[in-house]
Amino acid sequence: MPSNEPRGPKQILKALRWSWQGLKAGYAYEASFRLEVYLFVIFAPLGFWLGSGPIEKILLVGSLILVLSAELLNSAVEAIVDKASPEFHVLAGRAKDMGSAAVFLLMLNVMLCWGLILVPRWL
């Protein structure tokens, strides 16, 4: 449903509050998201330290943020599928598998970014 509320600082604060609620819910209810947050806390500072310029830092840290974002989207898909179709259905399973595959592909992207940036320095 479209919002008729005027845009401005109040709406921005509401959006920030909803986003914060989403982050807290992801952390509270999703073990995969918690694990990825722990890895982010370890690897993001490393990415800032190991990146030799702004582009490398953006790639190293940004790829980690994409995984967190995809995990939240995957969790949202899983929650709505479970709500809409509590019994097993092939399409529900497919939706959940596709969300999981998106997270997996972004994890491969992390390995690709980190590998292409850091491995040549050690060879």
Tab-separated table of C-alpha atoms in Angstrom:
chain	number	residue	atom	x	y	z
A	1	MET	CA	0.000	0.000	0.000
A	2	PRO	CA	1.483	3.371	-1.001
A	3	SER	CA	2.327	5.775	1.792
A	4	ASN	CA	0.504	9.094	1.905
A	5	GLU	CA	2.767	10.348	4.653
A	6	PRO	CA	4.945	13.289	3.695
A	7	ARG	CA	8.627	12.506	3.332
A	8	GLY	CA	11.006	14.180	5.707
A	9	PRO	CA	13.062	13.698	8.856
A	10	LYS	CA	10.180	12.015	10.707
A	11	GLN	CA	9.727	9.404	7.982
A	12	ILE	CA	13.479	8.821	7.820
A	13	LEU	CA	13.586	8.205	11.573
A	14	LYS	CA	10.680	5.761	11.283
A	15	ALA	CA	12.463	3.916	8.478
A	16	LEU	CA	15.648	3.740	10.547
A	17	ARG	CA	13.666	2.359	13.487
A	18	TRP	CA	12.071	-0.339	11.273
A	19	SER	CA	15.465	-1.233	9.849
A	20	TRP	CA	16.921	-1.530	13.344
A	21	GLN	CA	13.995	-3.783	14.332
A	22	GLY	CA	14.771	-5.964	11.308
A	23	LEU	CA	18.434	-6.237	12.244
A	24	LYS	CA	17.533	-7.141	15.832
A	25	ALA	CA	15.012	-9.754	14.647
A	26	GLY	CA	17.561	-11.263	12.259
A	27	TYR	CA	20.098	-11.495	15.046
A	28	ALA	CA	17.595	-12.851	17.586
A	29	TYR	CA	15.953	-15.502	15.424
A	30	GLU	CA	18.435	-16.523	12.738
A	31	ALA	CA	21.525	-18.529	13.716
A	32	SER	CA	23.012	-18.119	10.229
A	33	PHE	CA	22.720	-14.348	10.457
A	34	ARG	CA	24.391	-14.344	13.890
A	35	LEU	CA	27.294	-16.413	12.539
A	36	GLU	CA	27.676	-14.065	9.575
A	37	VAL	CA	27.631	-11.056	11.927
A	38	TYR	CA	30.432	-12.639	13.991
A	39	LEU	CA	32.444	-13.220	10.807
A	40	PHE	CA	31.737	-9.651	9.715
A	41	VAL	CA	33.034	-8.308	13.046
A	42	ILE	CA	36.282	-10.218	12.447
A	43	PHE	CA	36.740	-9.681	8.712
A	44	ALA	CA	35.506	-6.103	8.215
A	45	PRO	CA	38.363	-4.566	10.225
A	46	LEU	CA	40.756	-6.885	8.367
A	47	GLY	CA	39.311	-5.672	5.077
A	48	PHE	CA	39.875	-2.053	6.051
A	49	TRP	CA	43.403	-2.876	7.166
A	50	LEU	CA	44.383	-5.104	4.220
A	51	GLY	CA	42.780	-3.034	1.471
A	52	SER	CA	45.446	-0.866	-0.113
A	53	GLY	CA	43.072	1.797	-1.381
A	54	PRO	CA	39.457	2.850	-1.188
A	55	ILE	CA	38.328	0.533	-3.988
A	56	GLU	CA	39.909	-2.528	-2.402
A	57	LYS	CA	38.465	-1.616	0.991
A	58	ILE	CA	34.999	-1.200	-0.535
A	59	LEU	CA	35.270	-4.587	-2.267
A	60	LEU	CA	36.563	-6.409	0.789
A	61	VAL	CA	34.061	-4.955	3.260
A	62	GLY	CA	31.190	-4.402	0.826
A	63	SER	CA	31.161	-8.037	-0.208
A	64	LEU	CA	30.647	-8.951	3.461
A	65	ILE	CA	27.757	-6.495	3.796
A	66	LEU	CA	26.094	-8.067	0.752
A	67	VAL	CA	26.120	-11.468	2.464
A	68	LEU	CA	24.420	-10.005	5.538
A	69	SER	CA	21.821	-8.288	3.351
A	70	ALA	CA	21.076	-11.439	1.398
A	71	GLU	CA	20.788	-13.457	4.608
A	72	LEU	CA	18.178	-11.033	5.916
A	73	LEU	CA	16.255	-11.233	2.639
A	74	ASN	CA	16.497	-15.030	2.692
A	75	SER	CA	15.176	-15.077	6.257
A	76	ALA	CA	12.313	-12.788	5.243
A	77	VAL	CA	11.404	-15.121	2.361
A	78	GLU	CA	11.523	-18.127	4.682
A	79	ALA	CA	9.334	-16.394	7.278
A	80	ILE	CA	6.662	-15.377	4.794
A	81	VAL	CA	6.698	-18.794	3.109
A	82	ASP	CA	6.269	-20.495	6.489
A	83	LYS	CA	3.392	-18.139	7.309
A	84	ALA	CA	1.652	-18.563	3.944
A	85	SER	CA	2.259	-22.297	3.520
A	86	PRO	CA	2.923	-24.143	6.802
A	87	GLU	CA	2.608	-27.523	5.080
A	88	PHE	CA	5.237	-28.691	2.617
A	89	HIS	CA	4.785	-27.462	-0.932
A	90	VAL	CA	7.267	-27.826	-3.771
A	91	LEU	CA	7.076	-24.092	-4.603
A	92	ALA	CA	7.655	-23.137	-0.956
A	93	GLY	CA	10.716	-25.369	-0.886
A	94	ARG	CA	11.929	-23.895	-4.161
A	95	ALA	CA	11.587	-20.327	-2.830
A	96	LYS	CA	13.576	-21.203	0.287
A	97	ASP	CA	16.248	-23.009	-1.728
A	98	MET	CA	16.611	-20.052	-4.089
A	99	GLY	CA	17.050	-17.663	-1.160
A	100	SER	CA	19.716	-19.945	0.259
A	101	ALA	CA	21.413	-20.134	-3.139
A	102	ALA	CA	21.550	-16.319	-3.308
A	103	VAL	CA	23.383	-16.224	0.030
A	104	PHE	CA	25.744	-18.970	-1.178
A	105	LEU	CA	26.572	-17.056	-4.377
A	106	LEU	CA	27.389	-13.942	-2.391
A	107	MET	CA	29.641	-16.004	-0.133
A	108	LEU	CA	31.452	-17.166	-3.277
A	109	ASN	CA	31.705	-13.497	-4.246
A	110	VAL	CA	33.398	-12.771	-0.898
A	111	MET	CA	35.944	-15.512	-1.546
A	112	LEU	CA	36.510	-14.248	-5.084
A	113	CYS	CA	37.006	-10.621	-3.995
A	114	TRP	CA	39.274	-11.488	-1.087
A	115	GLY	CA	41.204	-14.045	-3.133
A	116	LEU	CA	41.768	-11.815	-6.173
A	117	ILE	CA	42.834	-8.886	-4.026
A	118	LEU	CA	44.960	-10.625	-1.399
A	119	VAL	CA	46.440	-13.774	-2.961
A	120	PRO	CA	48.597	-11.938	-5.561
A	121	ARG	CA	50.305	-10.064	-2.725
A	122	TRP	CA	51.550	-13.324	-1.228
A	123	LEU	CA	52.673	-14.970	-4.462
